[in-house]
Amino acid sequence: MIIRKQIKRIDQRINGYKFDFQFAKSKEEKDKFVHFITKLEIKKKALLERQEKRVR
C-alpha cells in the first residue's frame, strides 16, 4: 500500500514537471525538466519492480 502511494505521488510530480516543461522558454530550463522527469521515472520503475517482487 505504501509503495502504491509513493508511485502515485511520483506520477503527480512527473505530470507537474511535464506541464511546466510546456512553458519553459530556454534550453537550460527544458533540460532541467527532462532531467527531473527522467530521474523520477527511474525511481518509479524501481518501485514497480519492488512491488512486483512483494506480490509474488
PDB file of C-alpha atoms in Angstrom:
ATOM      1  CA  MET A   1       0.000   0.000   0.000  1.00  0.00           C
ATOM      2  CA  ILE A   2       2.816   2.387   0.848  1.00  0.00           C
ATOM      3  CA  ILE A   3       4.535   1.655  -2.464  1.00  0.00           C
ATOM      4  CA  ARG A   4       1.323   2.438  -4.357  1.00  0.00           C
ATOM      5  CA  LYS A   5       1.087   5.811  -2.638  1.00  0.00           C
ATOM      6  CA  GLN A   6       4.722   6.561  -3.479  1.00  0.00           C
ATOM      7  CA  ILE A   7       4.123   5.642  -7.125  1.00  0.00           C
ATOM      8  CA  LYS A   8       1.017   7.827  -7.216  1.00  0.00           C
ATOM      9  CA  ARG A   9       2.947  10.756  -5.729  1.00  0.00           C
ATOM     10  CA  ILE A  10       5.764  10.297  -8.253  1.00  0.00           C
ATOM     11  CA  ASP A  11       3.210  10.226 -11.096  1.00  0.00           C
ATOM     12  CA  GLN A  12       1.771  13.521  -9.879  1.00  0.00           C
ATOM     13  CA  ARG A  13       5.230  15.104  -9.766  1.00  0.00           C
ATOM     14  CA  ILE A  14       6.054  13.816 -13.274  1.00  0.00           C
ATOM     15  CA  ASN A  15       2.803  15.274 -14.623  1.00  0.00           C
ATOM     16  CA  GLY A  16       3.583  18.598 -12.936  1.00  0.00           C
ATOM     17  CA  TYR A  17       7.051  18.723 -14.473  1.00  0.00           C
ATOM     18  CA  LYS A  18       5.636  17.804 -17.902  1.00  0.00           C
ATOM     19  CA  PHE A  19       3.137  20.658 -17.575  1.00  0.00           C
ATOM     20  CA  ASP A  20       5.875  23.133 -16.591  1.00  0.00           C
ATOM     21  CA  PHE A  21       8.064  21.831 -19.431  1.00  0.00           C
ATOM     22  CA  GLN A  22       5.478  23.057 -21.953  1.00  0.00           C
ATOM     23  CA  PHE A  23       6.005  26.649 -20.810  1.00  0.00           C
ATOM     24  CA  ALA A  24       9.786  26.550 -20.433  1.00  0.00           C
ATOM     25  CA  LYS A  25      11.460  29.003 -22.758  1.00  0.00           C
ATOM     26  CA  SER A  26      15.201  28.411 -22.505  1.00  0.00           C
ATOM     27  CA  LYS A  27      17.024  25.221 -23.395  1.00  0.00           C
ATOM     28  CA  GLU A  28      18.561  25.075 -19.895  1.00  0.00           C
ATOM     29  CA  GLU A  29      15.105  25.114 -18.330  1.00  0.00           C
ATOM     30  CA  LYS A  30      13.886  22.350 -20.637  1.00  0.00           C
ATOM     31  CA  ASP A  31      16.983  20.261 -19.911  1.00  0.00           C
ATOM     32  CA  LYS A  32      16.366  20.681 -16.184  1.00  0.00           C
ATOM     33  CA  PHE A  33      12.794  19.388 -16.502  1.00  0.00           C
ATOM     34  CA  VAL A  34      13.897  16.470 -18.696  1.00  0.00           C
ATOM     35  CA  HIS A  35      16.476  15.581 -16.043  1.00  0.00           C
ATOM     36  CA  PHE A  36      13.883  15.676 -13.228  1.00  0.00           C
ATOM     37  CA  ILE A  37      11.361  13.637 -15.233  1.00  0.00           C
ATOM     38  CA  THR A  38      13.955  11.003 -16.142  1.00  0.00           C
ATOM     39  CA  LYS A  39      15.116  10.732 -12.540  1.00  0.00           C
ATOM     40  CA  LEU A  40      11.539  10.281 -11.290  1.00  0.00           C
ATOM     41  CA  GLU A  41      10.718   7.700 -13.971  1.00  0.00           C
ATOM     42  CA  ILE A  42      13.735   5.647 -12.867  1.00  0.00           C
ATOM     43  CA  LYS A  43      12.509   5.809  -9.255  1.00  0.00           C
ATOM     44  CA  LYS A  44       9.019   4.798 -10.368  1.00  0.00           C
ATOM     45  CA  LYS A  45      10.367   1.832 -12.325  1.00  0.00           C
ATOM     46  CA  ALA A  46      12.353   0.663  -9.291  1.00  0.00           C
ATOM     47  CA  LEU A  47       9.267   0.930  -7.069  1.00  0.00           C
ATOM     48  CA  LEU A  48       7.169  -1.027  -9.568  1.00  0.00           C
ATOM     49  CA  GLU A  49       9.782  -3.782  -9.606  1.00  0.00           C
ATOM     50  CA  ARG A  50       9.828  -3.840  -5.806  1.00  0.00           C
ATOM     51  CA  GLN A  51       6.046  -4.035  -5.722  1.00  0.00           C
ATOM     52  CA  GLU A  52       6.068  -6.878  -8.230  1.00  0.00           C
ATOM     53  CA  LYS A  53       8.553  -8.845  -6.098  1.00  0.00           C
ATOM     54  CA  ARG A  54       6.395  -8.375  -2.988  1.00  0.00           C
ATOM     55  CA  VAL A  55       3.271  -9.648  -4.744  1.00  0.00           C
ATOM     56  CA  ARG A  56       4.957 -12.939  -5.661  1.00  0.00           C
TER      57      ARG A  56
END
